XYZ file of N, CA and C in Angstrom:
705
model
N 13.842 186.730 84.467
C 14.846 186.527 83.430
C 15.117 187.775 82.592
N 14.240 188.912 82.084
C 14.246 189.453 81.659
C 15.348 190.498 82.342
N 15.585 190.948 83.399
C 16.476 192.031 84.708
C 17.850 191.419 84.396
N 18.068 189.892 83.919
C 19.538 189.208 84.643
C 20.413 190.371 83.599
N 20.010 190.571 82.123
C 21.123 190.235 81.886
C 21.419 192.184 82.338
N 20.546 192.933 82.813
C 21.410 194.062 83.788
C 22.323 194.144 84.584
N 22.104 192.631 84.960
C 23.455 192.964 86.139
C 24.564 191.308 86.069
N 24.029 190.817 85.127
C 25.129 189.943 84.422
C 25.684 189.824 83.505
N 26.889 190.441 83.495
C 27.721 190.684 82.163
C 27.320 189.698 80.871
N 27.580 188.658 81.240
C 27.446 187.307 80.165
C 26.294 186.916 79.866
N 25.079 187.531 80.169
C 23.750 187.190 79.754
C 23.562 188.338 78.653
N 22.880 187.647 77.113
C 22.322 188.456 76.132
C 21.123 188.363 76.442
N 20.461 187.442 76.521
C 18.846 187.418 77.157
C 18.390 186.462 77.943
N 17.299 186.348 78.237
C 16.739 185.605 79.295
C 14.934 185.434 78.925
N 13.784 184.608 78.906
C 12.927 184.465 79.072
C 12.263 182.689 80.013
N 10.980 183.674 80.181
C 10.022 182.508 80.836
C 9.368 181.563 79.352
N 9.783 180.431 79.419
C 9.282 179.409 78.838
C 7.559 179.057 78.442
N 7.792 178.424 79.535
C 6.360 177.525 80.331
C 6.278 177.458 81.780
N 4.962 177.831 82.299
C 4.965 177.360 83.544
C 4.066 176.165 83.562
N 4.901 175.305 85.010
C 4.092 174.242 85.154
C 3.238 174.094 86.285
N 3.548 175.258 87.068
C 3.243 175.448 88.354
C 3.110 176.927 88.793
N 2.842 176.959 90.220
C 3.533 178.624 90.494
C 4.618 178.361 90.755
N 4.955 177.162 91.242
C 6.785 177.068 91.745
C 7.391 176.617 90.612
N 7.066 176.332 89.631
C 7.907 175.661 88.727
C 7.700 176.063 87.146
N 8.904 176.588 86.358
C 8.988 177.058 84.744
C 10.205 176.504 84.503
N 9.952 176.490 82.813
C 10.730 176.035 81.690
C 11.463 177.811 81.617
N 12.582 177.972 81.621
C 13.612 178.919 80.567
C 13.910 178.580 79.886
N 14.630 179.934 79.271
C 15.789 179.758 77.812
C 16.551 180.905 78.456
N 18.046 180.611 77.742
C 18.980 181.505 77.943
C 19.935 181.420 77.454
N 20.035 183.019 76.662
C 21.927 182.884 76.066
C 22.629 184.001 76.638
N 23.901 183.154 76.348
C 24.978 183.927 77.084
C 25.754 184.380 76.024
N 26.914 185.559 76.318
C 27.602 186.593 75.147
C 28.829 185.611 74.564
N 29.194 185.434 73.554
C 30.125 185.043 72.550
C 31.836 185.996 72.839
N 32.378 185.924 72.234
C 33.697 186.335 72.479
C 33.743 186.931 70.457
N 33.905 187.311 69.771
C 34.057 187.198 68.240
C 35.131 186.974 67.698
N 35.008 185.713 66.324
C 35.793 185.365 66.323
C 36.708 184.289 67.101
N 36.231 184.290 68.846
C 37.034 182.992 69.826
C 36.216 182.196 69.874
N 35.101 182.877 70.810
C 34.185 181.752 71.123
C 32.725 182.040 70.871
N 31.900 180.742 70.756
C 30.346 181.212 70.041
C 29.545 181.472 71.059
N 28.534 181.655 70.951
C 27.206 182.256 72.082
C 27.360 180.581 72.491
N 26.708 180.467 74.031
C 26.089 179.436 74.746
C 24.816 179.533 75.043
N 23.975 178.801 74.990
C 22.659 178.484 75.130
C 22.251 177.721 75.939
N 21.223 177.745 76.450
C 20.804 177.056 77.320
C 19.319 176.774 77.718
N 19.072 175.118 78.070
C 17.527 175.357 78.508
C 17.160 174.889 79.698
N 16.180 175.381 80.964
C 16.474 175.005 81.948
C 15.060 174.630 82.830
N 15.094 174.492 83.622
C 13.703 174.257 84.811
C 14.245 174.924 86.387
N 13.352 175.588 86.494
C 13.468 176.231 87.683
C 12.441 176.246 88.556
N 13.042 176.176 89.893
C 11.805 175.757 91.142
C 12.368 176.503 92.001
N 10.775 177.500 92.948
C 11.267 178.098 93.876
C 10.690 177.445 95.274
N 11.181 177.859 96.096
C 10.951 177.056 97.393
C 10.648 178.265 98.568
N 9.391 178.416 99.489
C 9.439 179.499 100.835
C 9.554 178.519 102.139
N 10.500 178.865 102.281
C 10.774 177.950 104.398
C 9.405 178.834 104.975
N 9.349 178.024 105.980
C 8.725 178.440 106.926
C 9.218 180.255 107.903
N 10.246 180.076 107.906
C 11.270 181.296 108.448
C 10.775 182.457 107.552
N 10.367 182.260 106.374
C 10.224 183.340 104.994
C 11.579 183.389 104.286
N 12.152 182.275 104.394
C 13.907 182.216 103.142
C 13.071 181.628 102.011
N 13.457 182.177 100.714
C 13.413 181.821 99.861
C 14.105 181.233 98.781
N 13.995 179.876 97.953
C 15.253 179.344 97.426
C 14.914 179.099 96.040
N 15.811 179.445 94.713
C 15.565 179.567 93.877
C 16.536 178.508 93.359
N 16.180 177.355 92.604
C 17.298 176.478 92.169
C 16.747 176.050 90.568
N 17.917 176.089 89.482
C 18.053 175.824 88.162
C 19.046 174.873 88.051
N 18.357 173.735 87.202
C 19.088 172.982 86.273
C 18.814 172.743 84.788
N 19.863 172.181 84.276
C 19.427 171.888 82.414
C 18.529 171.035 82.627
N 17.837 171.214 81.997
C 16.825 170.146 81.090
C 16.760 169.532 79.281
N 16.300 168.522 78.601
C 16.615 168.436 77.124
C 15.036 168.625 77.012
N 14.327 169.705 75.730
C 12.954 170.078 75.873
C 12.582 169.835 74.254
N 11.881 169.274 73.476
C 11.906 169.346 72.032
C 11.711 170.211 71.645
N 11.153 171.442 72.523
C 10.228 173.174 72.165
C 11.533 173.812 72.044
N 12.734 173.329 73.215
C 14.130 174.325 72.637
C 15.211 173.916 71.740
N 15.327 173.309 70.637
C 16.118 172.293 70.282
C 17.891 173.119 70.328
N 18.945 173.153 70.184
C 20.003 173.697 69.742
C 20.373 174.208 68.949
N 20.853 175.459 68.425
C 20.781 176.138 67.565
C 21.994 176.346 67.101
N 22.323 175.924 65.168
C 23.498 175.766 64.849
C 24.494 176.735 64.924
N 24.444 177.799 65.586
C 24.987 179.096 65.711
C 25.572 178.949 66.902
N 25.386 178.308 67.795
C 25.682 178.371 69.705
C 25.868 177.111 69.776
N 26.325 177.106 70.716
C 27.109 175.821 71.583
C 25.893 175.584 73.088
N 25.460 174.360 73.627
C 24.582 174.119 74.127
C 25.354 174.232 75.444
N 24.794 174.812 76.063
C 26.292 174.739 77.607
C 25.060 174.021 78.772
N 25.953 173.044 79.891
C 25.084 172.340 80.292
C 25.254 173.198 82.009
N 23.496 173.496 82.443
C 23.593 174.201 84.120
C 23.501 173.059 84.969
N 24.843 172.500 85.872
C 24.247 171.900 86.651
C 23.324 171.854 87.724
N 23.743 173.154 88.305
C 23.101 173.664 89.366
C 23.683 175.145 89.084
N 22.074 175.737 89.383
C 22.391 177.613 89.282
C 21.312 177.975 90.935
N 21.946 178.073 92.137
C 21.134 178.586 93.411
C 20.737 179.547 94.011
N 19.819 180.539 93.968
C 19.998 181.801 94.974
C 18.895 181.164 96.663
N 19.714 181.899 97.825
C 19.027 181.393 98.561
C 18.644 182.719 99.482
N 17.726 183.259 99.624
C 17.633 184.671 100.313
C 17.296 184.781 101.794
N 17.593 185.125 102.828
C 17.362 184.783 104.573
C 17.032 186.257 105.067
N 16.127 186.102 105.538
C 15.494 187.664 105.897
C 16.296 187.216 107.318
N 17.590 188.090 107.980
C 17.841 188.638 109.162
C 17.811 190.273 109.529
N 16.746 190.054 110.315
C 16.244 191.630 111.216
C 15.722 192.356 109.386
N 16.776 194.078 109.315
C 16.046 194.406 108.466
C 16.526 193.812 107.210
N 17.381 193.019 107.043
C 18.111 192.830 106.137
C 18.144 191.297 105.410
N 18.730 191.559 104.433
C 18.390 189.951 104.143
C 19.880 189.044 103.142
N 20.114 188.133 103.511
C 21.109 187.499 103.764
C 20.943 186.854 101.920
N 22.154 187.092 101.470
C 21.903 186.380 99.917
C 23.017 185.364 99.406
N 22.783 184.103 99.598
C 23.850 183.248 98.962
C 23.278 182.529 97.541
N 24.639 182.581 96.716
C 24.534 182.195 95.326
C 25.446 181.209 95.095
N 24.670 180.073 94.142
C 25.429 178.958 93.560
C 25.044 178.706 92.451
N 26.572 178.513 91.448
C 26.612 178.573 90.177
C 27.453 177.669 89.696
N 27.139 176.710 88.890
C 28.058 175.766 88.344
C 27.292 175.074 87.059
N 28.587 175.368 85.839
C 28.023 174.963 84.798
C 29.129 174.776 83.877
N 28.837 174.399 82.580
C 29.785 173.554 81.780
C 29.705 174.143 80.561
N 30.291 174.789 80.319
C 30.526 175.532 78.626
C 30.347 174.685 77.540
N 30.983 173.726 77.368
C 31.397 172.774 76.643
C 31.755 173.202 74.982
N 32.269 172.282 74.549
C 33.173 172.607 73.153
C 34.184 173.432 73.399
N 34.686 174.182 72.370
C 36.235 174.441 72.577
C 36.345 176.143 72.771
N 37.002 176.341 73.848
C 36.797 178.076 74.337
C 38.193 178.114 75.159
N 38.977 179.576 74.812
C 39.663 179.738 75.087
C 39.867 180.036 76.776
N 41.000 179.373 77.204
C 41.325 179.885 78.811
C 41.051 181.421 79.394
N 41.166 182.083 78.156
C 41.311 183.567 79.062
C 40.052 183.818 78.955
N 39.010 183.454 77.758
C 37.626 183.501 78.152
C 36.992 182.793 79.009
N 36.980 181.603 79.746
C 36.853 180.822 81.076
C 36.960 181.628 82.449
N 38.326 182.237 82.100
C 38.855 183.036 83.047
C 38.092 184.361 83.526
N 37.068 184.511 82.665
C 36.626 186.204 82.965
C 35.302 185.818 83.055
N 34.735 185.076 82.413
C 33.210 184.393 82.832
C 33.789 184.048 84.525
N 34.890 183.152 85.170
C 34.600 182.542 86.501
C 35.158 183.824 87.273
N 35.621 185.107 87.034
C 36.106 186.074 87.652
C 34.703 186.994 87.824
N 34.159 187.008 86.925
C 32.438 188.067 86.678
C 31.325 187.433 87.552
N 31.277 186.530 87.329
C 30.287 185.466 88.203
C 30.089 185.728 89.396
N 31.256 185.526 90.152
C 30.824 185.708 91.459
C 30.128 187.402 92.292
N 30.708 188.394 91.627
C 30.134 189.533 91.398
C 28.538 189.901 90.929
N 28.243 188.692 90.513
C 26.775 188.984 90.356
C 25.620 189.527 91.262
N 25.676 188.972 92.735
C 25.328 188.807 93.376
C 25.360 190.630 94.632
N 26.086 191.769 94.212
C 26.689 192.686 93.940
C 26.172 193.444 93.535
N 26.037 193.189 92.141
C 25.480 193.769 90.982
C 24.464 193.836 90.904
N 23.312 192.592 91.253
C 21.936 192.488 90.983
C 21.209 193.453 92.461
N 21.861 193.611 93.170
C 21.663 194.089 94.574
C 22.112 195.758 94.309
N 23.310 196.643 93.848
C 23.016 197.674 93.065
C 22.064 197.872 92.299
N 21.445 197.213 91.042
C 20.607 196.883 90.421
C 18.779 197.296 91.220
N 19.178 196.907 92.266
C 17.709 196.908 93.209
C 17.638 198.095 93.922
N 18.643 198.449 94.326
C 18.646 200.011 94.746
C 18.570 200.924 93.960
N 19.234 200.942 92.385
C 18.833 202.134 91.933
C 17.851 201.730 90.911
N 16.789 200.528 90.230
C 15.862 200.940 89.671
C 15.093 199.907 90.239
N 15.054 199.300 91.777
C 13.758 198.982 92.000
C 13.885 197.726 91.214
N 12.458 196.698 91.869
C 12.337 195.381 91.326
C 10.801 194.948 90.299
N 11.190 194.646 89.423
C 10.024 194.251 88.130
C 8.839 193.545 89.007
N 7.510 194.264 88.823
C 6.402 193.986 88.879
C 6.206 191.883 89.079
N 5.629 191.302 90.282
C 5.404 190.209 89.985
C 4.038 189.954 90.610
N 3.743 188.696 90.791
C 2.334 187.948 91.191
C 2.806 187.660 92.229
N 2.017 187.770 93.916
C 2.044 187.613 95.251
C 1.424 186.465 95.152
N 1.611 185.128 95.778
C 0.987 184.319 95.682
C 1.047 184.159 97.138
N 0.006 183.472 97.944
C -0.403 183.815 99.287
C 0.299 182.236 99.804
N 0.532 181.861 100.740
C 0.588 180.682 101.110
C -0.877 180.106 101.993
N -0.864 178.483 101.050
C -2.367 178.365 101.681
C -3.480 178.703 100.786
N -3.149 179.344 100.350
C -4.136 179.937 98.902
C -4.211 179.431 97.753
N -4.430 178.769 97.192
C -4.555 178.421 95.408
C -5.374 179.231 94.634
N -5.501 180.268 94.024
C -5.731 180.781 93.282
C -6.619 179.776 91.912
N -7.766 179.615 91.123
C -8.219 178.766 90.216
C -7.658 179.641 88.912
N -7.012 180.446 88.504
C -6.757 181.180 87.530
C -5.036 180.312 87.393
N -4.835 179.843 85.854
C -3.423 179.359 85.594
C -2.469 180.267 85.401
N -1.590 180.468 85.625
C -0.710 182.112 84.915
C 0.500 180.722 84.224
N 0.400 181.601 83.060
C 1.116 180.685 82.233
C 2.221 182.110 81.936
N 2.799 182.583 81.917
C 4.034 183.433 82.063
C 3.808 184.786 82.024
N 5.496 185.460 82.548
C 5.626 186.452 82.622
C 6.482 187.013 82.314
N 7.154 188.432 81.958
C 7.928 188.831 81.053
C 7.935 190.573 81.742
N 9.486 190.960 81.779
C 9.444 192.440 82.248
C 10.602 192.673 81.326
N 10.193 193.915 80.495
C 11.334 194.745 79.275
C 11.645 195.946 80.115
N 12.970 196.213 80.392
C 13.948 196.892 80.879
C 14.279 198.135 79.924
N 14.945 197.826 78.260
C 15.677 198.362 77.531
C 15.134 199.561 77.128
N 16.453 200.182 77.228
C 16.076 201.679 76.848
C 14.669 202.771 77.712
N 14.906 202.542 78.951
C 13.914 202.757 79.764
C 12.964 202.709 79.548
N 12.163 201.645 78.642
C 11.308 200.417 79.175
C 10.801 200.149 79.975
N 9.604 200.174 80.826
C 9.637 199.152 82.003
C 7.818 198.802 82.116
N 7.970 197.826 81.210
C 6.741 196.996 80.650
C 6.829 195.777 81.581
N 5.632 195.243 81.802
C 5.573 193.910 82.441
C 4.390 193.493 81.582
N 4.675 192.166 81.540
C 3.316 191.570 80.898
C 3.126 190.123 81.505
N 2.010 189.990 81.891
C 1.473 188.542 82.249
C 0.576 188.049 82.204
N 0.661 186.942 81.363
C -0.436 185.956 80.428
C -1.254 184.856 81.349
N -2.507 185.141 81.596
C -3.182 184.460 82.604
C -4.785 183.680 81.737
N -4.791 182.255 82.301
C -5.938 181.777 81.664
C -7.140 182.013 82.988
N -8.276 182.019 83.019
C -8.948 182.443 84.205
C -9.724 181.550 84.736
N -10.366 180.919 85.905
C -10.501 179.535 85.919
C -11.980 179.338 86.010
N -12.452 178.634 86.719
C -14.322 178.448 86.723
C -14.354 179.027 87.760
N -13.341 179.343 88.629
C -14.562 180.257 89.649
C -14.155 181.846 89.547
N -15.688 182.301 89.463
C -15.575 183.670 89.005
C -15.751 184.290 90.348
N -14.963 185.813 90.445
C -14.627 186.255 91.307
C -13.576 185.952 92.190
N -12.955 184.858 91.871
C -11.460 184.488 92.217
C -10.062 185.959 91.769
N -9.070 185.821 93.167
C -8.417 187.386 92.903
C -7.149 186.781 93.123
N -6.216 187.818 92.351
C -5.123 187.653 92.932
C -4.167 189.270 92.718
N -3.223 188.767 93.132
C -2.385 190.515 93.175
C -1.395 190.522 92.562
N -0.984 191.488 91.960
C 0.402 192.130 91.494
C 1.185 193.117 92.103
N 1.965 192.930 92.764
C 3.003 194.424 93.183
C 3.976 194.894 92.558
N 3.991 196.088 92.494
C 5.162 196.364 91.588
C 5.430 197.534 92.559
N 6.449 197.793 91.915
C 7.384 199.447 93.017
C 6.930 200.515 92.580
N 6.541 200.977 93.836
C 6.295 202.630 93.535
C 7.041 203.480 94.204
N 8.698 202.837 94.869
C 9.620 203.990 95.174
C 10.561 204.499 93.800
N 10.722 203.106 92.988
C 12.105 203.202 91.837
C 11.638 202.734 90.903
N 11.067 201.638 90.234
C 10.428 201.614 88.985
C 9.059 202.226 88.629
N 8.331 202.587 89.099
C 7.599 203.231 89.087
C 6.893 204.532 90.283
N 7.498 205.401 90.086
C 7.919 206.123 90.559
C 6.539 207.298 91.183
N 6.359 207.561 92.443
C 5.128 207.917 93.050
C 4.347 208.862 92.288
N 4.905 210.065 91.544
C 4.689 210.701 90.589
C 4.171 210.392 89.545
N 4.111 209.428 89.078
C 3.955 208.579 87.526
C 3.005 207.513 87.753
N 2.983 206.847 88.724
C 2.542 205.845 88.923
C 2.648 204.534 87.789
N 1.369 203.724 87.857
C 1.128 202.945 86.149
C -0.198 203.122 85.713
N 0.175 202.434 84.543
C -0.978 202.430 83.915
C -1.309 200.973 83.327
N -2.282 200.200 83.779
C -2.497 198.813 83.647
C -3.600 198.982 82.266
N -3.396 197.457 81.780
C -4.434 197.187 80.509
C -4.121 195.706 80.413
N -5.504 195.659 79.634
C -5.820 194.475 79.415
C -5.793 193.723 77.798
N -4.696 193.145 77.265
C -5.068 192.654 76.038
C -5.488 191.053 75.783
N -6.574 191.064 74.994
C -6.991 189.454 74.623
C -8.354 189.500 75.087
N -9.215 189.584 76.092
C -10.478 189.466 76.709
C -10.746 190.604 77.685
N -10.740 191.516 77.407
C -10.917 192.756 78.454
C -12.000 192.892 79.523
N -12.945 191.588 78.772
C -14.000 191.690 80.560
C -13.930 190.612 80.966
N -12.979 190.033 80.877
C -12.772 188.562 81.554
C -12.325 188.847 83.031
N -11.557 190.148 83.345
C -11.304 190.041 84.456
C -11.155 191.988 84.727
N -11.479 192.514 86.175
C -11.310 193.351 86.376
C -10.305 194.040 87.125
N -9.494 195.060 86.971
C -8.340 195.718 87.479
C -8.774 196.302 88.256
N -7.830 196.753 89.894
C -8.224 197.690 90.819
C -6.540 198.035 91.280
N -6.292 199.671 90.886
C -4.954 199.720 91.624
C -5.085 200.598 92.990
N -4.402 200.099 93.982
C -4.542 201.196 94.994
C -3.610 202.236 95.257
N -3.109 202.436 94.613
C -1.985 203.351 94.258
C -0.796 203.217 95.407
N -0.592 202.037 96.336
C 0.219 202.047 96.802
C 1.067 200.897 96.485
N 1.158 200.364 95.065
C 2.033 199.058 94.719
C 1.575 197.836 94.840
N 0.184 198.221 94.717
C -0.832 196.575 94.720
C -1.695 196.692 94.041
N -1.574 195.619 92.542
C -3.032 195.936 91.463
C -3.402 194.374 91.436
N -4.939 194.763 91.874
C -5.912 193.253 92.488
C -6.355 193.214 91.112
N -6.345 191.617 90.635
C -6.976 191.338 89.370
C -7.827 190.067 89.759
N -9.220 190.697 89.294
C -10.465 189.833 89.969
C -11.078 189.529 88.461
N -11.459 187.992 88.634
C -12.125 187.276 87.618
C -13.459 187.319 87.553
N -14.066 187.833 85.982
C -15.349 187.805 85.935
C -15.847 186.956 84.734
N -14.930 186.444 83.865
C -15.571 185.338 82.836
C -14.129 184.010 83.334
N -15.265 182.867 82.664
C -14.293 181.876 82.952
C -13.593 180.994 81.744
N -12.744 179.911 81.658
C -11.817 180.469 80.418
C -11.425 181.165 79.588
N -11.266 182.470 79.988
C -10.424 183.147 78.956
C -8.747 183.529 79.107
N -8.473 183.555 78.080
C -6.479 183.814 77.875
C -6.715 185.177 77.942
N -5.697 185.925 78.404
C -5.680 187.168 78.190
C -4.231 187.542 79.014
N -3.698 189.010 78.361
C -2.549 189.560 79.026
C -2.832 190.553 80.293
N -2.413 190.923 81.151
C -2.268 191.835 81.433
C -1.010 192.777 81.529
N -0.954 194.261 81.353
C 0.047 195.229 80.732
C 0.039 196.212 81.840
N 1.323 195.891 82.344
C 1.399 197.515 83.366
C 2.686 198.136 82.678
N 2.485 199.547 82.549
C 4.182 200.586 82.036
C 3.362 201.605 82.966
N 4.643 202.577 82.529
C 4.555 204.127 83.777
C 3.485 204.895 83.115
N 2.762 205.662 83.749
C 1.717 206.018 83.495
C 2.289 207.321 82.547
């Protein structure tokens, strides 16, 4: 959430909620105002990802009503019916279809309608420029077949102003020595030269860091319940 609003005009921000799962989180999200026409839209949502067997991956959002996000008298609550990305690895390449449908609601002018449903479909474009020239935000590999005993309760990557922080908040589970991985880029966001530099805030020996300097940092558990962040930026 944090990347969209780079390569989507109409996004002011984006964050991870709650997770309830590895496949499944709570968002929030607002979108840009017009001044003076029309007000910011807001939004709160649930999102689930899905891996085929093939290795396609499917990313699908709808609204949800959450008491943690209530509506805010400043914005207009806009409702997602369905928001889809569906990704198809053919040969080297990989196949990207997007579905988007949603409801502004309250009162907004035609010519602003008009340039939100003209921008939209371009996203898909954009976020794919976006990946070629700075590379994709640091995430958690989750293995298939694997359950991991450690909860990751969210994650968060800051972009602005060349930025490029990741942070992810992990509780650690009863079994110690349980691992899991992070990859992040070392052709375009973090760049072979620079590499990162990882840290630990909240419990610093709860769990131990290992990077191999080729875009894989193993984080192995050595105490059990503890909260803690972990912090990668450019070295």
């Amino acid at each position: 959430p944090g990347m969209r609003k780079l390569w989507d005009p109409r996004t002011e921000a984006g964050m991870m909620i709650k997770r309830f799962s590895r496949q499944e989180v709570l968002f929030y999200a607002v979108t840009k105002g017009k001044r003076f026409v029309a007000s910011p839209r807001d939004l709160a949502g649930i999102q689930k990802d899905y891996v085929e067997p093939d290795g396609s991956c499917m990313i699908v959002q709808t609204s949800v009503d959450d008491a943690d996000l209530p509506e805010q008298a400043h914005m207009k609550r806009a409702t997602l019916s369905l928001s889809g990305w569906h990704f198809k690895p053919e040969g080297p390449n990989t196949r990207i279809t997007y579905i988007f449908q949603i409801a502004l609601n309250g009162s907004i002018p035609n010519a602003v309608v008009a340039l939100a449903t003209t921008e939209t479909p371009l996203c898909t474009g954009r976020a794919r420029d976006l990946f070629y020239e700075r590379g994709h935000a640091p995430y958690v590999r989750h293995e298939n077949g694997r359950e991991p005993a450690v909860i990751f309760q969210t994650e968060s990557v800051t972009l602005d102003h060349d930025a490029r922080e990741y942070r992810c908040t992990i509780t650690t589970g009863q079994r110690i020595g349980d691992s899991f991985e992070i990859v992040y880029d070392r052709q375009r966001m973090y760049q072979p030269e620079g590499g990162i530099q990882a840290a630990i805030e909240g419990s610093p020996a709860a769990v131990e860091l290992e990077d191999n300097g080729k875009g894989v940092l193993q984080v192995k558990t050595k105490a059990a319940g503890e909260t803690l962040t972990i912090v990668i930026r450019p070295r």
